[in-house]
Structures are given as structure tokens and as C-alpha cells.
PDB file of C-alpha atoms in Angstrom:
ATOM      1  CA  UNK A   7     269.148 197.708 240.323  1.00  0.00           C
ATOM      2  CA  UNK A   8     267.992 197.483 236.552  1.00  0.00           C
ATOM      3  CA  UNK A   9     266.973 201.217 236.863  1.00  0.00           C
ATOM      4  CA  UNK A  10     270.722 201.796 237.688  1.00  0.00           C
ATOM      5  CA  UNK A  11     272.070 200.505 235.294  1.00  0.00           C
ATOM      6  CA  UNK A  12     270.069 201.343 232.481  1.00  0.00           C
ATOM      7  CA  UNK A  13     270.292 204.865 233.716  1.00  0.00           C
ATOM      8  CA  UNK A  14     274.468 204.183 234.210  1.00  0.00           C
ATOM      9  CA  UNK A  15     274.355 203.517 230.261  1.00  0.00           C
ATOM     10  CA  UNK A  16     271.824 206.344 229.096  1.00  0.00           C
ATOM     11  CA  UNK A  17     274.725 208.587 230.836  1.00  0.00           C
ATOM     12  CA  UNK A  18     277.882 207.312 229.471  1.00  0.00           C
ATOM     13  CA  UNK A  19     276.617 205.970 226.635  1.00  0.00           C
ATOM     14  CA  UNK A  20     277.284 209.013 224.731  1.00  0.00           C
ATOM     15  CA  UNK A  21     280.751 209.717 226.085  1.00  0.00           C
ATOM     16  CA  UNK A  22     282.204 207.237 223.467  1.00  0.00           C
ATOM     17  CA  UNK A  23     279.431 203.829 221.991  1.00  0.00           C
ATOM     18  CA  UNK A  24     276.417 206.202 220.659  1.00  0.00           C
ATOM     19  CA  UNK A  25     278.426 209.534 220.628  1.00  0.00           C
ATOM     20  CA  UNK A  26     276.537 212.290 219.064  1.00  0.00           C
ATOM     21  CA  UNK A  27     279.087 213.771 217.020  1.00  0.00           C
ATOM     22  CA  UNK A  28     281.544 210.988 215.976  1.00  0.00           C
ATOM     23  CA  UNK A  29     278.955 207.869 215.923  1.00  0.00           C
ATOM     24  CA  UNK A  30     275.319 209.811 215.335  1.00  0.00           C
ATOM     25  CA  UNK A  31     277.667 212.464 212.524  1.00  0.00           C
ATOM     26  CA  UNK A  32     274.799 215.215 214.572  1.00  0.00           C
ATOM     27  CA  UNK A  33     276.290 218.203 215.527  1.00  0.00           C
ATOM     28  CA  UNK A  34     279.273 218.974 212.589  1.00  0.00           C
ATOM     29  CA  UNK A  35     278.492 222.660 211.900  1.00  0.00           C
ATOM     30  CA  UNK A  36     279.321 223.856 214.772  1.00  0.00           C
ATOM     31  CA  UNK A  37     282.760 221.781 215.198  1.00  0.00           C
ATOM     32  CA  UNK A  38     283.746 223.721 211.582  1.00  0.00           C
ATOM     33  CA  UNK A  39     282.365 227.015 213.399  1.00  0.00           C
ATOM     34  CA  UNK A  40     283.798 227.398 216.905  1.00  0.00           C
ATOM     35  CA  UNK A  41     286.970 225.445 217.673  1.00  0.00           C
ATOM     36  CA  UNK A  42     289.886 227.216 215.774  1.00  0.00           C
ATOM     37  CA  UNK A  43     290.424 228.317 219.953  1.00  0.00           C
ATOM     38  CA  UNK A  44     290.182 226.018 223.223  1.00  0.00           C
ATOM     39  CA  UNK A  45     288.419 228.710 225.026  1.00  0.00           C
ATOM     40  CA  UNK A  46     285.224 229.157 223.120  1.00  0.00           C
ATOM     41  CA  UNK A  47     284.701 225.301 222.452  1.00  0.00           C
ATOM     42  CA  UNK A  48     285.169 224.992 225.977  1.00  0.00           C
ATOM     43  CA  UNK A  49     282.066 227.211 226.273  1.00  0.00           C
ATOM     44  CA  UNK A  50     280.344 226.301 223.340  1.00  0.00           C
ATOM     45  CA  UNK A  51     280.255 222.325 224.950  1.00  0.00           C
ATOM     46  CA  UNK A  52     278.947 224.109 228.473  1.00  0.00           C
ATOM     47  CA  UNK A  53     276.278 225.926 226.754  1.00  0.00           C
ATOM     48  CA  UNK A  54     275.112 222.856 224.987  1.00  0.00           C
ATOM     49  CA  UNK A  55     275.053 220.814 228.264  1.00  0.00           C
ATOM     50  CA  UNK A  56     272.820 223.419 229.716  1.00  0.00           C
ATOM     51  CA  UNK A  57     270.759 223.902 227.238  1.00  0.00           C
ATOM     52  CA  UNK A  58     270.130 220.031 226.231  1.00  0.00           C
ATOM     53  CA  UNK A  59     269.475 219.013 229.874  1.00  0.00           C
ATOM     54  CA  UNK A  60     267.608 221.623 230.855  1.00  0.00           C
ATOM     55  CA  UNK A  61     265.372 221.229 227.471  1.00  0.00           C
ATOM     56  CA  UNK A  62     265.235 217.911 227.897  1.00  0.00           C
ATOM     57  CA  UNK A  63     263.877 217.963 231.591  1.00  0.00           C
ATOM     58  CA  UNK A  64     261.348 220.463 230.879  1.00  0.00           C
ATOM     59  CA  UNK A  65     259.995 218.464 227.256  1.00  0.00           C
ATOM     60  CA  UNK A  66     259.734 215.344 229.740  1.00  0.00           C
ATOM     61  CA  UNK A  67     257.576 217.308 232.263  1.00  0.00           C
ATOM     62  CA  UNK A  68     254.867 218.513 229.779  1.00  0.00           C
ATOM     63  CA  UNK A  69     255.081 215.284 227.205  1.00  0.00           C
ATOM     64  CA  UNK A  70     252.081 214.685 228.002  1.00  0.00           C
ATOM     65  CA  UNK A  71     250.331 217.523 227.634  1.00  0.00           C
ATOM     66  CA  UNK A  72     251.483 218.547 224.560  1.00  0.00           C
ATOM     67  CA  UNK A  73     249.368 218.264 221.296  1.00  0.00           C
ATOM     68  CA  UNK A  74     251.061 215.836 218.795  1.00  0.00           C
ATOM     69  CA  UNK A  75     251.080 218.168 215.749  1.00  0.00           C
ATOM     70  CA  UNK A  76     252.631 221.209 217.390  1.00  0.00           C
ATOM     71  CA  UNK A  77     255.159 219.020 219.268  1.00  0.00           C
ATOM     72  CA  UNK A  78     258.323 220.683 217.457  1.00  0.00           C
ATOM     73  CA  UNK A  79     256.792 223.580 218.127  1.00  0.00           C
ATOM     74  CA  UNK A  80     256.513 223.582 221.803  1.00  0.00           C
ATOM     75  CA  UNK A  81     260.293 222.097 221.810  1.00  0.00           C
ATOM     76  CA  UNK A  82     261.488 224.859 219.503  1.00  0.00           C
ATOM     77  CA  UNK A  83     259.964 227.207 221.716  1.00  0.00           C
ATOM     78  CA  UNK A  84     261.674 225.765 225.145  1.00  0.00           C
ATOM     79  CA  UNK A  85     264.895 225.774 223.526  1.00  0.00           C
ATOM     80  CA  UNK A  86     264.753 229.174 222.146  1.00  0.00           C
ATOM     81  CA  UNK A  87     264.407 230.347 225.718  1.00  0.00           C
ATOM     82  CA  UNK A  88     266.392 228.325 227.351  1.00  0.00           C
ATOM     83  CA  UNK A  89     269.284 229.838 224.122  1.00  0.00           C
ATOM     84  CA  UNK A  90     268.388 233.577 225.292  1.00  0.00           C
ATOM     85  CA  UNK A  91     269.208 232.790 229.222  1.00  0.00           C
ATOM     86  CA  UNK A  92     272.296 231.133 228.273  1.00  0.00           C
ATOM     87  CA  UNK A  93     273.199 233.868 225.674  1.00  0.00           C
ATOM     88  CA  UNK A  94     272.285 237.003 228.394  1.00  0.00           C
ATOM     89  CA  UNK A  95     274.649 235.510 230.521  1.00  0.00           C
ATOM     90  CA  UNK A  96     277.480 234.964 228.316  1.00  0.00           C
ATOM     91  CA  UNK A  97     277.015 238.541 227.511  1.00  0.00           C
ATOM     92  CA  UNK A  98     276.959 239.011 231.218  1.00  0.00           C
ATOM     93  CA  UNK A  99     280.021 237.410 232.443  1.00  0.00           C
ATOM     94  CA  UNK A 100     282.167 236.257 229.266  1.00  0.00           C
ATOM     95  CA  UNK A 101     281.528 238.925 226.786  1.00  0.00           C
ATOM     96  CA  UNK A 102     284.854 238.487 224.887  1.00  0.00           C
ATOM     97  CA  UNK A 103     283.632 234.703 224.215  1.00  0.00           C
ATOM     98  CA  UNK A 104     280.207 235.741 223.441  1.00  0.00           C
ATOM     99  CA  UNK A 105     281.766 237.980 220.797  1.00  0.00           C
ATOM    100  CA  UNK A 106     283.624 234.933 219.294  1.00  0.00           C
ATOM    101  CA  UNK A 107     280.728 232.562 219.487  1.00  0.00           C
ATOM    102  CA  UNK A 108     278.772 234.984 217.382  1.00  0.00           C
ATOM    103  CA  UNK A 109     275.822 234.103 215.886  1.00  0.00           C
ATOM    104  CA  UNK A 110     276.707 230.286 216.623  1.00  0.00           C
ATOM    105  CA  UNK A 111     274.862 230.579 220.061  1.00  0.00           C
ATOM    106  CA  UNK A 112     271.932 231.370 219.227  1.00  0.00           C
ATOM    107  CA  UNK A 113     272.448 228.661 216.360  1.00  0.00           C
ATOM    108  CA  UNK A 114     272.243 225.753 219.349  1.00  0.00           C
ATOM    109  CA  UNK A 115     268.369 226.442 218.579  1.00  0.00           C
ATOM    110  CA  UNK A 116     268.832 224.781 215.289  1.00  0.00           C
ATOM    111  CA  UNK A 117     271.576 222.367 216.595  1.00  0.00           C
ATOM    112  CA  UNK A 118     270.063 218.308 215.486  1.00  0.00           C
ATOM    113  CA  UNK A 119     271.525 216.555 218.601  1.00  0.00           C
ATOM    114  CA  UNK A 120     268.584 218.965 220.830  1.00  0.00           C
ATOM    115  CA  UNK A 121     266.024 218.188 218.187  1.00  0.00           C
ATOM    116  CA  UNK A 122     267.068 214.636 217.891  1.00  0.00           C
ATOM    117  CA  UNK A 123     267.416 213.642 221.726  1.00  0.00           C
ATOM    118  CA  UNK A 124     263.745 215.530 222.635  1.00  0.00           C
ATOM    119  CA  UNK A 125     261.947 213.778 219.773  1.00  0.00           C
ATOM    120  CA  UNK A 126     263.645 210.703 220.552  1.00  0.00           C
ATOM    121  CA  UNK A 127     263.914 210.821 224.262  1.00  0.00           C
ATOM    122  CA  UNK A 128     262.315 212.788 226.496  1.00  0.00           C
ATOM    123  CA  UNK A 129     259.058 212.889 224.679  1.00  0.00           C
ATOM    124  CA  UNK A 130     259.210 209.394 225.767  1.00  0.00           C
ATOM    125  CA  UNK A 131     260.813 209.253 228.844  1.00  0.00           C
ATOM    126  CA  UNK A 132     260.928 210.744 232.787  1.00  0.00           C
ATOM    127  CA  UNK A 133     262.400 213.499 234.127  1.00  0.00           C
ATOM    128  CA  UNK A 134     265.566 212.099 235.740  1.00  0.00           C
ATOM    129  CA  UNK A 135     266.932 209.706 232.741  1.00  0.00           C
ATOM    130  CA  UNK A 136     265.856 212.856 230.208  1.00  0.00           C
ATOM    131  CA  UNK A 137     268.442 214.556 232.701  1.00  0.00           C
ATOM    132  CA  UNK A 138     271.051 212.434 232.305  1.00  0.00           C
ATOM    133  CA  UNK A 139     270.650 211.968 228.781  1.00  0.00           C
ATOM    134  CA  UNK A 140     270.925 215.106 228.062  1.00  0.00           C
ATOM    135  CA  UNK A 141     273.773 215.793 230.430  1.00  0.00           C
ATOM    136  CA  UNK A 142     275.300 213.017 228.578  1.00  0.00           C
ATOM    137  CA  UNK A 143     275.055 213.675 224.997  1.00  0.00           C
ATOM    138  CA  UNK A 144     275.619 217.121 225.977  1.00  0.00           C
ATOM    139  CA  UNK A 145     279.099 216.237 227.457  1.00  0.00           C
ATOM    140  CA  UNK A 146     279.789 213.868 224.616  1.00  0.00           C
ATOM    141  CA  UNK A 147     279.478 216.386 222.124  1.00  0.00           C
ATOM    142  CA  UNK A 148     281.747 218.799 224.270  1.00  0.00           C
ATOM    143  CA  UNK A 149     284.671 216.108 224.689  1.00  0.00           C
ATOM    144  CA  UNK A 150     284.827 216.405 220.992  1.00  0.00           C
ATOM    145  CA  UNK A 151     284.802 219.879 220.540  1.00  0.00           C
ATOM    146  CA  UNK A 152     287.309 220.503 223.263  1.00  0.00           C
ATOM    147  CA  UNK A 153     289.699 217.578 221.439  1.00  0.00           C
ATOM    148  CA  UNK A 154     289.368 219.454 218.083  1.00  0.00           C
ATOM    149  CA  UNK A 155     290.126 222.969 219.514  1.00  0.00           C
ATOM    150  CA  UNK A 156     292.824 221.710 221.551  1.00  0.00           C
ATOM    151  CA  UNK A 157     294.829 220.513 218.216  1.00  0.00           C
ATOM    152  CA  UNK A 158     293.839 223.463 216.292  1.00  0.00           C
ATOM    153  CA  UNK A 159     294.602 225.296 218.968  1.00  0.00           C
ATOM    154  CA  UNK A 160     298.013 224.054 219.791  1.00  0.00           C
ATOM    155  CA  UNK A 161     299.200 223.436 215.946  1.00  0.00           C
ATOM    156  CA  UNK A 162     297.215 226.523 214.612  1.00  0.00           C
ATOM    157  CA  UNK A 163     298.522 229.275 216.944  1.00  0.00           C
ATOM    158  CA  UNK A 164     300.736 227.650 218.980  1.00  0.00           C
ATOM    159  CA  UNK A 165     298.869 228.215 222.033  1.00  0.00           C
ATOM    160  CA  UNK A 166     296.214 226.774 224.661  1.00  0.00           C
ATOM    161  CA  UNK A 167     293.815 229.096 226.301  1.00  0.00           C
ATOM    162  CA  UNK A 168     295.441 232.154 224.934  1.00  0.00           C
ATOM    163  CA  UNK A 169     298.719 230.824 226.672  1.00  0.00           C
ATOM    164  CA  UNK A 170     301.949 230.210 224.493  1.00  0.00           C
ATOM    165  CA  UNK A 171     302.419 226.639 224.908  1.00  0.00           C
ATOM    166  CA  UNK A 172     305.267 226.347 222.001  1.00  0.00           C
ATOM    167  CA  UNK A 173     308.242 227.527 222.903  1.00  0.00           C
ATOM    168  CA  UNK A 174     309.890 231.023 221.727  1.00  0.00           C
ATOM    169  CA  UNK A 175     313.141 228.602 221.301  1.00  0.00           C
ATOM    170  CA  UNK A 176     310.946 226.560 218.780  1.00  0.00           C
ATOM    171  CA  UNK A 177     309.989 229.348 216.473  1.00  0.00           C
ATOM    172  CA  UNK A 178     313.670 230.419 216.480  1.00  0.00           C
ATOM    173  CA  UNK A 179     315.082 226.862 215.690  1.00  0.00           C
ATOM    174  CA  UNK A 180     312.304 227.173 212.575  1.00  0.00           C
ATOM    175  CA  UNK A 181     309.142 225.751 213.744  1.00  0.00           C
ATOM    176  CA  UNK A 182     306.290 227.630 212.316  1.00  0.00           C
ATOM    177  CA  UNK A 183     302.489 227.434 212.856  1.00  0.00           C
ATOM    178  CA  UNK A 184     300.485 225.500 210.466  1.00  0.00           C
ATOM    179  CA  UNK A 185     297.875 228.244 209.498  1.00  0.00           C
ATOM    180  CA  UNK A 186     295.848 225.424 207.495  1.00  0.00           C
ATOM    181  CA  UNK A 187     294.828 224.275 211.434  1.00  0.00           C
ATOM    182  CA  UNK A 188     292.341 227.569 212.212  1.00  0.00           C
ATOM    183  CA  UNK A 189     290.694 226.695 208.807  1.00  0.00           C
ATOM    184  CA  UNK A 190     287.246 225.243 208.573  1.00  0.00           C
ATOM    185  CA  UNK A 191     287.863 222.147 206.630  1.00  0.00           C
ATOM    186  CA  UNK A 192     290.349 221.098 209.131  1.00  0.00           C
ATOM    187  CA  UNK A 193     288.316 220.854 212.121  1.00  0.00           C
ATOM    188  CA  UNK A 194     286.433 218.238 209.466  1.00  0.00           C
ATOM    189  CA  UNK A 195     290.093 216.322 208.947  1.00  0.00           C
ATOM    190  CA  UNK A 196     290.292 216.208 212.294  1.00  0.00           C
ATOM    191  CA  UNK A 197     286.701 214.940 213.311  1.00  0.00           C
ATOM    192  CA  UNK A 198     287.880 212.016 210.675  1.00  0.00           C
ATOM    193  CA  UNK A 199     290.730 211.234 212.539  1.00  0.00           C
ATOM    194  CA  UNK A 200     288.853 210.953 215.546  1.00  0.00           C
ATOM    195  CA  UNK A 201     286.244 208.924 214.037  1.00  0.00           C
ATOM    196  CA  UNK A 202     288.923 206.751 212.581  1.00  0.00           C
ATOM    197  CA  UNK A 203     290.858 206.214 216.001  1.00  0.00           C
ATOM    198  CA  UNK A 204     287.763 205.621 217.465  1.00  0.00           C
ATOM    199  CA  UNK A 205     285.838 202.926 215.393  1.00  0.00           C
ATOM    200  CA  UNK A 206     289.212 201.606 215.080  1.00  0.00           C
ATOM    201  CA  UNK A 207     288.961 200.250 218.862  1.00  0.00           C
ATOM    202  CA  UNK A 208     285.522 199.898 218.642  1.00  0.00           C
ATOM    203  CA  UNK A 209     285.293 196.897 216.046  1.00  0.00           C
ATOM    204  CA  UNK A 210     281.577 196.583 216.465  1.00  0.00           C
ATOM    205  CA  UNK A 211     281.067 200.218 214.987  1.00  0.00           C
ATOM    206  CA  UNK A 212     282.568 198.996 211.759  1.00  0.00           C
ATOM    207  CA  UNK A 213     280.492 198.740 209.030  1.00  0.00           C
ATOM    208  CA  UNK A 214     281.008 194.887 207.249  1.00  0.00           C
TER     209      UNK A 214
END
């Protein structure tokens, strides 16, 4: 039963108490990079599920074999292939987002919440909770991503998936897009409000 429910935490842990993006601060470069649109922070989050649980399984299998001073090595290595699967078939089956991802794909190599979670977990832990952990983090850091490009999104261009959301009616009574939204720095104002709204209900994040 203990398993459970340690297992229950390492899992939705990272949804909100020890998110990696809003709690950790692991993971900002790409928020600034890929979520001026829903869409490709909607695939950016998938690709980082994949490629944190998978990584994180496979590290767990071999801890044990691998030498201690080539250790980011070997974990470099498993998630710069695990990177090129998920990159072949983004070229494969949703090139137009591959295009807009860009370089920032192949950049989850170098992303600190894979690095951090190996070191720290699986080269410590089973298969299963390095799973879930890595499912988990990997979902945490998507939420926020998909909140960000859904307001930049939505205030930015006035749509949601590439669908007009705002209507015509809207623009004609004088409503106009706030083209400060698909600019870098704001997906930062935005992380700050959600960091704000956040350890605002969450007193015991607080720094005293």
C-alpha cells in the first residue's frame, strides 16, 4: 500500500507541488521558444513526455551497469536517440509543426528537466516509478506550456488551434490583437503570472 502511494505522489507530484517549470524554474527556454501557437506547444509537451519517460525507463534499466564517470554520457546518448525517433516522426506525420518547432526539437537533448530527473531519479530508482516520473514531470511541464500558448494564442492572434475564436463582430466594434502576446518576453510575463497564482494558493511554496 506504501508502494502506492509513494508511486501516487512521484506521478502527480509534478502536476502542481514540485512542478518542473513553475516550482523547479527548469525548462524556461523553451516556454519563450514554442508557445506564441497552441498547436506546437501542444506537441512540444507530447514530445517531452515521450522522450523523458522513455529516457528515464531505459537510464533505470542499465543504472547499474553504467560507469560513474561517463554517466552523462551514456544519458546524453539515450536521449539523443530517443530526440531523432521523435523528430523522424514529426517529420513523418506533422511536418508543418516540425517546421515550427525548428531547431527547438532537437534542443529537448539539452532540455535540464531530462538531465535533472535521470541524474536525480532514475539513476536511483526502478523501472516503473522512473516511468511515472517521467510521465509526470513530462506532463507537468506540458500543462504549462499548453496554458501559456493558449493566452498567447487567444490574445496574440485571436485564435486557438488555427481556429478564429474572436469574433469578426469584435474586430469591427474595435478590438484589436495585442501583438506584444507572440513576443518572447511575454511568454516570461506570463510564466510569472502563473507562478504568482500558483504559490499564491500554495502558502507553503512561499519563501518567509
Amino acid at each position: 500500500m506504501a508502494e502506492k502511494i509513494n508511486n501516487r505522489q512521484i506521478f502527480f507530484n509534478p502536476f502542481s507541488k514540485d512542478n518542473p517549470v513553475i516550482v523547479q524554474v527548469l525548462g524556461i527556454c523553451s516556454c519563450l521558444a514554442v508557445t506564441a501557437k497552441l498547436e506546437p506547444a501542444i506537441v512540444m509537451g507530447i514530445s517531452v513526455i515521450a522522450v523523458l519517460a522513455f529516457s528515464n525507463v531505459i537510464i533505470s534499466l542499465i543504472r547499474n551497469t553504467i560507469p560513474t564517470n561517463i554517466r552523462i554520457i551514456v544519458q546524453l546518448v539515450v536521449v539523443a536517440a530517443l530526440v531523432i525517433i521523435v523528430n523522424q516522426l514529426l517529420l513523418a506525420y506533422a511536418y508543418d509543426v516540425s517546421k515550427q518547432l525548428s531547431v527547438f526539437i532537437g534542443l529537448i537533448i539539452t532540455n535540464c528537466i531530462l538531465m535533472g530527473r535521470l541524474e536525480a531519479f532514475a539513476m536511483g530508482n526502478k523501472p516503473w516509478p522512473s516511468f511515472l516520473d517521467g510521465v509526470g514531470n513530462g506532463i507537468g511541464y506540458a500543462i504549462i506550456l499548453i496554458i501559456v500558448g493558449f493566452f498567447r494564442e487567444l490574445l496574440g492572434s485571436g485564435t486557438l488551434l488555427g481556429f478564429q475564436v474572436i469574433p469578426q463582430c469584435a474586430y469591427d466594434a474595435g478590438y484589436a490583437n495585442n501583438g506584444l502576446m507572440i513576443l518572447p518576453p511575454m511568454a516570461l510575463i506570463v510564466v510569472a503570472c502563473i507562478i504568482w497564482v500558483h504559490r499564491s494558493r500554495n502558502k507553503d511554496l512561499q519563501e518567509k
